[in-house]
mmCIF file with all atom_site columns, C-alpha atoms and ligand atoms in Angstrom:
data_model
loop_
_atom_site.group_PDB
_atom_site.id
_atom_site.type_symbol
_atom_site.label_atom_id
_atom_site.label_alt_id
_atom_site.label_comp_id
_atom_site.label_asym_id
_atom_site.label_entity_id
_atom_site.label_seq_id
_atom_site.pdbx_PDB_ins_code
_atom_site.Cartn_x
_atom_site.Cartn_y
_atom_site.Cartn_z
_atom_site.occupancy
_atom_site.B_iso_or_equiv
_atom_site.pdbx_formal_charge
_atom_site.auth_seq_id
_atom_site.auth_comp_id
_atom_site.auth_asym_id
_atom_site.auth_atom_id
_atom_site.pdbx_PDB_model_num
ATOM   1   C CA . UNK S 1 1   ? 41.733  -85.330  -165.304 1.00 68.00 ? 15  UNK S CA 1
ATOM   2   C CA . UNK S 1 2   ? 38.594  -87.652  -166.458 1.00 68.00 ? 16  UNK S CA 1
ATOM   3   C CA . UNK S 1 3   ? 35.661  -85.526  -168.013 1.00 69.00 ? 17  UNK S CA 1
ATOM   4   C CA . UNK S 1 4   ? 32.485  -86.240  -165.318 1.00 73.00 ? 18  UNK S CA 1
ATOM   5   C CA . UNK S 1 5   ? 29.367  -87.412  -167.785 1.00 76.00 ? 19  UNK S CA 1
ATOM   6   C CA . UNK S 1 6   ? 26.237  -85.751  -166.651 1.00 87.00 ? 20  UNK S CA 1
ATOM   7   C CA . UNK S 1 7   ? 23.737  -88.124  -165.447 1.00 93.00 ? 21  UNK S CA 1
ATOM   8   C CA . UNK S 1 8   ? 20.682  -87.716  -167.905 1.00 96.00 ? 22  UNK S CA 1
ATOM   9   C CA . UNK S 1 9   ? 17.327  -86.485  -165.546 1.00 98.00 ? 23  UNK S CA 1
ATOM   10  C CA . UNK S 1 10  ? 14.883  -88.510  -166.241 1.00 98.00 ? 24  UNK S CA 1
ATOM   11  C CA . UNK S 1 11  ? 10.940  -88.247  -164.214 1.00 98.00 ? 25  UNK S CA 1
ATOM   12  C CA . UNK S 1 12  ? 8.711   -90.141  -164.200 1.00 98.00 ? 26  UNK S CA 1
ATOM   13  C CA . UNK S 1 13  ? 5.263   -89.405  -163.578 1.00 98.00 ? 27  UNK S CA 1
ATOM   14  C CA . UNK S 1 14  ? 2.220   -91.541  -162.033 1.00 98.00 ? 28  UNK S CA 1
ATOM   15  C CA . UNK S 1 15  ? -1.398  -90.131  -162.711 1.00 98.00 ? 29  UNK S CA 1
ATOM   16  C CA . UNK S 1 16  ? -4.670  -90.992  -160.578 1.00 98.00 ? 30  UNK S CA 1
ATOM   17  C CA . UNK S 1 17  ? -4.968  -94.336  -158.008 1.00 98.00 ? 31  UNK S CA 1
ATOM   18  C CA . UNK S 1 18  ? -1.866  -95.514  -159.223 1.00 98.00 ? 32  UNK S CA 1
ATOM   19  C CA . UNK S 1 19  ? -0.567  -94.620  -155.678 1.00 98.00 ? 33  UNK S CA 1
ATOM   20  C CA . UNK S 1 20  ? -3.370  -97.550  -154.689 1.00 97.00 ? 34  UNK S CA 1
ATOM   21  C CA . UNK S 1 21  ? -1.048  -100.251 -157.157 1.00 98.00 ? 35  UNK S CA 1
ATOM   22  C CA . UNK S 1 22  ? -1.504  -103.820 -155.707 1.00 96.00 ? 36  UNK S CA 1
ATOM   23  C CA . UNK S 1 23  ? -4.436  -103.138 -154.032 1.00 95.00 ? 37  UNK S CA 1
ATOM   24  C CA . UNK S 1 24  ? -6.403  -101.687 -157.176 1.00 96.00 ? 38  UNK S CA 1
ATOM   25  C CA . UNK S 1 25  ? -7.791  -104.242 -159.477 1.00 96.00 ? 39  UNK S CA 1
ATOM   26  C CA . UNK S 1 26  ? -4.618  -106.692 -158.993 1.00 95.00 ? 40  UNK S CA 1
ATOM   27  C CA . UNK S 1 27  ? -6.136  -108.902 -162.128 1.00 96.00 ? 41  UNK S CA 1
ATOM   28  C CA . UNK S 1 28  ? -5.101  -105.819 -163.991 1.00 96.00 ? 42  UNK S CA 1
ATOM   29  C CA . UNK S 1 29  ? -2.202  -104.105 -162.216 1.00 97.00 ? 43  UNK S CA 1
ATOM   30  C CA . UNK S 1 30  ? -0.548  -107.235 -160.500 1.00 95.00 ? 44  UNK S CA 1
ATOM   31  C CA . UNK S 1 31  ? 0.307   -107.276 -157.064 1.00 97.00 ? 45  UNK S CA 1
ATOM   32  C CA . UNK S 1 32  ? 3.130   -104.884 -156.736 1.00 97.00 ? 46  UNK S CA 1
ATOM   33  C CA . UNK S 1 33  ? 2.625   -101.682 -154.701 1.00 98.00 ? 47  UNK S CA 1
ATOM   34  C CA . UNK S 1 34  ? 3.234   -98.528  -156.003 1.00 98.00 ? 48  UNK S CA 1
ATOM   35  C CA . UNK S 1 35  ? 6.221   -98.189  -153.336 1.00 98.00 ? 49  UNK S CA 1
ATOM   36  C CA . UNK S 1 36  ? 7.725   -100.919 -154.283 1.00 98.00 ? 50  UNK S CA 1
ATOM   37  C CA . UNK S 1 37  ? 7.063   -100.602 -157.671 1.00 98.00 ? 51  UNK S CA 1
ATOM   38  C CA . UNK S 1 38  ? 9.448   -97.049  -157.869 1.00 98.00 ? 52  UNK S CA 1
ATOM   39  C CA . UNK S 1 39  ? 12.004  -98.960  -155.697 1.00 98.00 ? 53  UNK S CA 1
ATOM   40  C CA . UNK S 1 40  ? 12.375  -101.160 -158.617 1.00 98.00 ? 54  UNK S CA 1
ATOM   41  C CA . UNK S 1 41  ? 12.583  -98.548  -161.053 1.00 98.00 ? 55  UNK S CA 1
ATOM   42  C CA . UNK S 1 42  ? 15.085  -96.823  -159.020 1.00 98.00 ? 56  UNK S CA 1
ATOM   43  C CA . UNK S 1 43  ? 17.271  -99.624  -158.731 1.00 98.00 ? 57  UNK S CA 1
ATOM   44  C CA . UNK S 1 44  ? 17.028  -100.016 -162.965 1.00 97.00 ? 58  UNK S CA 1
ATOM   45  C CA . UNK S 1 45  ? 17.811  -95.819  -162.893 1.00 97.00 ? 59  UNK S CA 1
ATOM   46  C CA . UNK S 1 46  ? 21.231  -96.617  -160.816 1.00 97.00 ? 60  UNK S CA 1
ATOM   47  C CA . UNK S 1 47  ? 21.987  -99.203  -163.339 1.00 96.00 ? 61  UNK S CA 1
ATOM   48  C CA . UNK S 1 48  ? 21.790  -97.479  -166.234 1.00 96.00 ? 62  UNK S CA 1
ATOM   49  C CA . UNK S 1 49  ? 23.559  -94.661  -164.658 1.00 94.00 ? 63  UNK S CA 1
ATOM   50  C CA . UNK S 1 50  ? 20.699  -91.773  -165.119 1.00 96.00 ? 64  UNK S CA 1
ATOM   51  C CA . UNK S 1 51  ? 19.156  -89.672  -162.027 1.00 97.00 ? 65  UNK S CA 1
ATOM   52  C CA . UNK S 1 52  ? 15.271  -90.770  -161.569 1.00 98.00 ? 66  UNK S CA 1
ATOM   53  C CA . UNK S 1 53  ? 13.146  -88.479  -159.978 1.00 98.00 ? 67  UNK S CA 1
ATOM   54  C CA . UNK S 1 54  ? 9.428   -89.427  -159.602 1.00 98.00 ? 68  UNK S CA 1
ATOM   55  C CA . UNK S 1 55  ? 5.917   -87.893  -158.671 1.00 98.00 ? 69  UNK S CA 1
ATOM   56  C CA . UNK S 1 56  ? 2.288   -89.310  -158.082 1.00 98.00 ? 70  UNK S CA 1
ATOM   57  C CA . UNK S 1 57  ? -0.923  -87.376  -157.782 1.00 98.00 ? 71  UNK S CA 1
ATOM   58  C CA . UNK S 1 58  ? -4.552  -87.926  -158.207 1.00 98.00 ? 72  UNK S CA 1
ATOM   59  C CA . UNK S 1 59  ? -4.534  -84.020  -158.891 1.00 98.00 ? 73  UNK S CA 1
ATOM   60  C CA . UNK S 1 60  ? -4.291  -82.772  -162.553 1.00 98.00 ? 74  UNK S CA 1
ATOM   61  C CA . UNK S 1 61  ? -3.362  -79.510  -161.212 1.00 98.00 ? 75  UNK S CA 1
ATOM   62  C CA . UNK S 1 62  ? -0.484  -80.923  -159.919 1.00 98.00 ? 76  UNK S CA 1
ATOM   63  C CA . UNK S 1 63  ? 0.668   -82.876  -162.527 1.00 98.00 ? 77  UNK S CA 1
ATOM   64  C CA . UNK S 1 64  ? 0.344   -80.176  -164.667 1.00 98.00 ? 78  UNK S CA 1
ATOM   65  C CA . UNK S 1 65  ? 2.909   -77.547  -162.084 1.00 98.00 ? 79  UNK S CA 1
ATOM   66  C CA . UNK S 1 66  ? 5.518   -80.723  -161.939 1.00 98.00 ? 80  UNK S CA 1
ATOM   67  C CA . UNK S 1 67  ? 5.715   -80.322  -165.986 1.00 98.00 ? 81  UNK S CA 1
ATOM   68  C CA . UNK S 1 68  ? 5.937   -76.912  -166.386 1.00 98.00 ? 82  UNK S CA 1
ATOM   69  C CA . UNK S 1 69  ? 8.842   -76.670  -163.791 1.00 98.00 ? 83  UNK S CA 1
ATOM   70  C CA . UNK S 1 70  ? 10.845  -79.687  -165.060 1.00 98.00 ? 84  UNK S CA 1
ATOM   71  C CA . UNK S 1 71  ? 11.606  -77.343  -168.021 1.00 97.00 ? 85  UNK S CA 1
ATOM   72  C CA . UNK S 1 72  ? 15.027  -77.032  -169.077 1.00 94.00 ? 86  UNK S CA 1
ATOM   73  C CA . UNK S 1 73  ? 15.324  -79.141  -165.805 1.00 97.00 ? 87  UNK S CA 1
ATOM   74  C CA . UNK S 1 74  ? 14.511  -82.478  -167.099 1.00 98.00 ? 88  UNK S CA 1
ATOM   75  C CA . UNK S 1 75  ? 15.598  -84.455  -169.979 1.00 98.00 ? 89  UNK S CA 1
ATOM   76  C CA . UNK S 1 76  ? 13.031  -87.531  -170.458 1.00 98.00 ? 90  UNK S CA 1
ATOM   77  C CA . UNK S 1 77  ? 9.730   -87.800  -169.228 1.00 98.00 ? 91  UNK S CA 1
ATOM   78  C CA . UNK S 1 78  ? 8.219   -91.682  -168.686 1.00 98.00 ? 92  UNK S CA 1
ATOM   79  C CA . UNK S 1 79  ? 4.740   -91.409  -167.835 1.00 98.00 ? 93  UNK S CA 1
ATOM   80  C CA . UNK S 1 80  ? 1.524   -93.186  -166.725 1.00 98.00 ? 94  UNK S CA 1
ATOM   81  C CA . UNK S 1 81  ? -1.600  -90.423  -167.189 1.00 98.00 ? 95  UNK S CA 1
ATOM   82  C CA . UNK S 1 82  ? -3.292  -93.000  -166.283 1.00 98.00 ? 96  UNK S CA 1
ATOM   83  C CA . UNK S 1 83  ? -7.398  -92.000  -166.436 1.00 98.00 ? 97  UNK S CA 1
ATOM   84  C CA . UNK S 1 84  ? -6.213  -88.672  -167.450 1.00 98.00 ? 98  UNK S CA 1
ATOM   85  C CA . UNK S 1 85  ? -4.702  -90.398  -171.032 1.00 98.00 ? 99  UNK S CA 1
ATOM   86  C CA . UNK S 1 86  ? -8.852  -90.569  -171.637 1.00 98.00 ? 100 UNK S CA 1
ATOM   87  C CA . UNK S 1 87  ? -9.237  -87.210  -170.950 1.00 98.00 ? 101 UNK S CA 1
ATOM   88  C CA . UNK S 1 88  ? -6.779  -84.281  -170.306 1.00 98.00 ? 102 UNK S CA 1
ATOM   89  C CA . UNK S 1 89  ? -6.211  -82.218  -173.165 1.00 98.00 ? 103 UNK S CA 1
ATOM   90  C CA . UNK S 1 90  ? -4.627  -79.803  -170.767 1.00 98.00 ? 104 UNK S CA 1
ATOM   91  C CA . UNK S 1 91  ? -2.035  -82.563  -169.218 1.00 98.00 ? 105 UNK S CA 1
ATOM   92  C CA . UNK S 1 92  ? -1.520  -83.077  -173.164 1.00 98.00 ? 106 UNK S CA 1
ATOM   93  C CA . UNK S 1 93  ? -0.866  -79.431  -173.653 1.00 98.00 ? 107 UNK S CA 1
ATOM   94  C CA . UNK S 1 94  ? 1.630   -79.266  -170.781 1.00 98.00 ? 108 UNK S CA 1
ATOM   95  C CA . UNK S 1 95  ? 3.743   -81.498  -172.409 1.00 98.00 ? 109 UNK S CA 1
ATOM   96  C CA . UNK S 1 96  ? 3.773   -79.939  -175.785 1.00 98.00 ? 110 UNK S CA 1
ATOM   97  C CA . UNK S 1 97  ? 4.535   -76.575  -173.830 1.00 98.00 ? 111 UNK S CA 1
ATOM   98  C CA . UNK S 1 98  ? 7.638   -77.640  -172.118 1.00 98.00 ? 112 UNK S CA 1
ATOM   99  C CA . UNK S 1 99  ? 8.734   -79.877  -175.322 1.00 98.00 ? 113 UNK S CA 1
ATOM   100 C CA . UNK S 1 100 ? 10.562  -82.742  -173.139 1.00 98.00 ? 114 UNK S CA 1
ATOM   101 C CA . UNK S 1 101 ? 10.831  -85.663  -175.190 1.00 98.00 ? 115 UNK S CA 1
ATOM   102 C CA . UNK S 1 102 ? 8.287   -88.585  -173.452 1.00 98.00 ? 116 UNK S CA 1
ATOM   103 C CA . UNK S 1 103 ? 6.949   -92.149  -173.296 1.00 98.00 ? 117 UNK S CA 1
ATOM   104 C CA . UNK S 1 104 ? 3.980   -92.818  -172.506 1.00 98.00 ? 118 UNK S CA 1
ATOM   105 C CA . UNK S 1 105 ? 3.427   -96.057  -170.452 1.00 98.00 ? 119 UNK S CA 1
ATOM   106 C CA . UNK S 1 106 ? 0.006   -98.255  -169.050 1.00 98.00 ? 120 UNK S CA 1
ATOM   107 C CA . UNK S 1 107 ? 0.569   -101.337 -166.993 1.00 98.00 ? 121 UNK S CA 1
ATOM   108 C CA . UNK S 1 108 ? -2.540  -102.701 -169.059 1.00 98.00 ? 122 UNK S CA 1
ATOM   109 C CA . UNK S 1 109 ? -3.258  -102.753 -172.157 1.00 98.00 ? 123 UNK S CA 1
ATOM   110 C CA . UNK S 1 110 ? -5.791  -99.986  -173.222 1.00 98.00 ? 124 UNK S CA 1
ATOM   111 C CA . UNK S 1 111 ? -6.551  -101.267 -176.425 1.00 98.00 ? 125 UNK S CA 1
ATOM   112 C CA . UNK S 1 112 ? -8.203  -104.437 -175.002 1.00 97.00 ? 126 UNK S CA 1
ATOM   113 C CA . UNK S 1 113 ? -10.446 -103.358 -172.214 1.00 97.00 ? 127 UNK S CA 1
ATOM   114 C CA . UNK S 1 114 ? -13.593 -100.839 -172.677 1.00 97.00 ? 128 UNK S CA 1
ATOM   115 C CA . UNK S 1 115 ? -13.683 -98.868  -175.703 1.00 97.00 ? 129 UNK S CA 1
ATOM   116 C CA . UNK S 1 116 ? -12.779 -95.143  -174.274 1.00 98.00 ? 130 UNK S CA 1
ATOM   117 C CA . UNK S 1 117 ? -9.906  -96.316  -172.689 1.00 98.00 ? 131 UNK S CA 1
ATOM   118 C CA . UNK S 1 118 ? -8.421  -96.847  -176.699 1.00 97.00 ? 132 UNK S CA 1
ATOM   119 C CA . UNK S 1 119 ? -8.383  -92.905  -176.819 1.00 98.00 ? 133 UNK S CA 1
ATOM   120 C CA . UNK S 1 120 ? -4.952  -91.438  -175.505 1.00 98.00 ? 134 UNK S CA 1
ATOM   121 C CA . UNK S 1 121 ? -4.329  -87.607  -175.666 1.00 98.00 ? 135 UNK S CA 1
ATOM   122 C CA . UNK S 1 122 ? -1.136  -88.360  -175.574 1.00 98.00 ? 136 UNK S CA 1
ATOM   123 C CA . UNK S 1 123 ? -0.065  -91.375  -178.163 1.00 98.00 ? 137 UNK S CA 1
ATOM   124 C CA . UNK S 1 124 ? 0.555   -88.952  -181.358 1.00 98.00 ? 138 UNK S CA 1
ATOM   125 C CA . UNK S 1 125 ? 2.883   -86.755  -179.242 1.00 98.00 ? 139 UNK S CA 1
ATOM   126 C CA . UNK S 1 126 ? 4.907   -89.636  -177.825 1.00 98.00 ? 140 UNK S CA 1
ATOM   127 C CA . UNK S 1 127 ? 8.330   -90.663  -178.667 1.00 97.00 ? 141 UNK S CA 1
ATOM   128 C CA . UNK S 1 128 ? 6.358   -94.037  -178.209 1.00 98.00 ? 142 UNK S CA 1
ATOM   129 C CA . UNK S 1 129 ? 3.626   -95.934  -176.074 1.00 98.00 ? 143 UNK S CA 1
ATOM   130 C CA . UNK S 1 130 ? 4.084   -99.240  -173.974 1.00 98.00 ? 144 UNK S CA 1
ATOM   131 C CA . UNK S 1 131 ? 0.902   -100.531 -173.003 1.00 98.00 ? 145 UNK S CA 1
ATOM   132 C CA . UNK S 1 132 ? 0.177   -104.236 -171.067 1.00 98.00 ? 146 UNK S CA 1
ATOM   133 C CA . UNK S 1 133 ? 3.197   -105.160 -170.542 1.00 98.00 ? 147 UNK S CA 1
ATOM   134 C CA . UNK S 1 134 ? 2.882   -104.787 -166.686 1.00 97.00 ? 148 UNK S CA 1
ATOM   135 C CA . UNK S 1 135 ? 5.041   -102.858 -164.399 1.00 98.00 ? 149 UNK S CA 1
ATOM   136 C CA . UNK S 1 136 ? 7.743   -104.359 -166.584 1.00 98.00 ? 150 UNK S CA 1
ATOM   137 C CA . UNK S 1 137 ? 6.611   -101.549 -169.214 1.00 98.00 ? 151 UNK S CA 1
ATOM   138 C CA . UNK S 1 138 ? 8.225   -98.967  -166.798 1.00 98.00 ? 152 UNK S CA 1
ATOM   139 C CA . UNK S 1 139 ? 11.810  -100.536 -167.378 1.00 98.00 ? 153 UNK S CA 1
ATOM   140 C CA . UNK S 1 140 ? 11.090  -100.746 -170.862 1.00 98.00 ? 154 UNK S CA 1
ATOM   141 C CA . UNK S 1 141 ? 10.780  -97.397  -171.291 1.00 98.00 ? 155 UNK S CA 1
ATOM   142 C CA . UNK S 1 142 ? 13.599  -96.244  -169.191 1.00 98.00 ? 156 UNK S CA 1
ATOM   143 C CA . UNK S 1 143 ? 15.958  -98.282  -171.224 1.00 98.00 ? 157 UNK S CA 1
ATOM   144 C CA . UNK S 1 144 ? 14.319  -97.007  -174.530 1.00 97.00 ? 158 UNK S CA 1
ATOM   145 C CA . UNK S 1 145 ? 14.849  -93.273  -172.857 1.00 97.00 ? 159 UNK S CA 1
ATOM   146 C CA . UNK S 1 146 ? 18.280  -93.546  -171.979 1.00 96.00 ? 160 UNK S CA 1
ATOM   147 C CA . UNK S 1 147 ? 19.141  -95.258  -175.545 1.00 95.00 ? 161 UNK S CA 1
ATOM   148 C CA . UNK S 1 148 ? 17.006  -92.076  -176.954 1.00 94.00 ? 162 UNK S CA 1
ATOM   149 C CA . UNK S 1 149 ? 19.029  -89.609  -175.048 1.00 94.00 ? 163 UNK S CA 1
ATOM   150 C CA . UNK S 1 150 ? 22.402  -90.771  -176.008 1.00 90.00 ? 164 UNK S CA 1
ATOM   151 C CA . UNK S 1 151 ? 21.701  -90.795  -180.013 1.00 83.00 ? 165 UNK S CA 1
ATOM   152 C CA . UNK S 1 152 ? 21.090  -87.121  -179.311 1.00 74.00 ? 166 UNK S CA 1
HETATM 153 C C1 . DQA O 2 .   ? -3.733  -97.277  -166.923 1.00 72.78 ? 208 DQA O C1 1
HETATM 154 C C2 . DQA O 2 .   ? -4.909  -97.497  -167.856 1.00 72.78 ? 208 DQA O C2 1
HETATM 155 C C3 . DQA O 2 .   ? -5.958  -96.420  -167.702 1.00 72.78 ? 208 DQA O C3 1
HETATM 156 O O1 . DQA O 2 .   ? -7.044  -96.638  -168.576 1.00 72.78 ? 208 DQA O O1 1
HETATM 157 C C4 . DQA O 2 .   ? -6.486  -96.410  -166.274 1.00 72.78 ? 208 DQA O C4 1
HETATM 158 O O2 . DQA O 2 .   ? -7.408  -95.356  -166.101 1.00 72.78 ? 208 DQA O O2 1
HETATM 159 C C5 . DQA O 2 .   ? -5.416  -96.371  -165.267 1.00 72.78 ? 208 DQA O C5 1
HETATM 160 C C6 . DQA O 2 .   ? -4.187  -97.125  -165.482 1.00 72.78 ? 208 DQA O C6 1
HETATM 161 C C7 . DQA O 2 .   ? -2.708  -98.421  -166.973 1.00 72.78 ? 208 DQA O C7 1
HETATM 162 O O3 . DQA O 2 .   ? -1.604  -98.238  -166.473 1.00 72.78 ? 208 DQA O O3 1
HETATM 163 O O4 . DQA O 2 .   ? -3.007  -99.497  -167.489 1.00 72.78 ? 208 DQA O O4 1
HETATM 164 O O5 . DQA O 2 .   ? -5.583  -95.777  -164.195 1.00 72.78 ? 208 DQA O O5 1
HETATM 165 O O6 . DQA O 2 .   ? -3.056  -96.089  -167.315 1.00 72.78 ? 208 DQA O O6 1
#
């Protein structure tokens, strides 16, 4: 009988107002809501064979819980901190607790808007960063993840 491959788990996580995507500052974010945004991304996931889960919040408390349960649970992490990339050391921490491997993604690009938003907490702990490359970033990264996983 065939060996069944486990599908690698990957989540993928959405920080503050990203819920409000293509209402929010479409210049920046385009015009793609956030539901059909993770429609896409699913539809990549099934593709490439991998199970996507996904969670939003505007709450760091909450974003926090999601990564301390995906432990041992999880084997990528994609995600968009969002305003928290400028300033959770505690979201940061989180991720160096669990030690999930991640990618760290923004629709824009940080480096060329206002200067605070060229700090990330999160950059030097990253597999890697994506930035201003749109939505498209997302897919990106899930590609890069699944290639990551199966060097392992
Ligand atoms: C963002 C960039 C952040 O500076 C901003 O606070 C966001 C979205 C992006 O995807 O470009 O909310 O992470």
């Amino acid at each position: 009988m065939k060996k069944k491959i486990k599908k690698k788990k990957i989540l993928l996580l959405n920080g503050p107002n990203l819920n409000l995507l293509g209402f929010r500052e479409p210049k920046l974010y385009g015009n793609i809501n956030f539901k059909k945004l993770i429609k896409i991304i699913k539809k990549k996931a099934k593709k490439l064979n991998c199970k996507l889960y996904h969670f939003q919040s505007n709450s760091e408390n909450k974003l926090i819980n999601k990564i301390h349960i995906s432990q041992k649970k999880i084997d990528y992490i994609i995600i968009n901190p969002a305003a928290f990339t400028h300033t959770s050391i505690a979201l940061r921490d989180a991720l160096l607790a669990v030690k999930i491997p991640f990618i760290e993604v923004h629709i824009s690009n940080i480096f060329s808007r206002e200067k605070f938003r060229s700090k990330s907490w999160f950059s030097d702990i990253s597999q890697g960063i994506i930035s201003g490359f749109g939505i498209d970033g997302y897919l990106i990264a899930l590609k890069t993840s699944i290639k990551r996983l199966k060097k392992k």
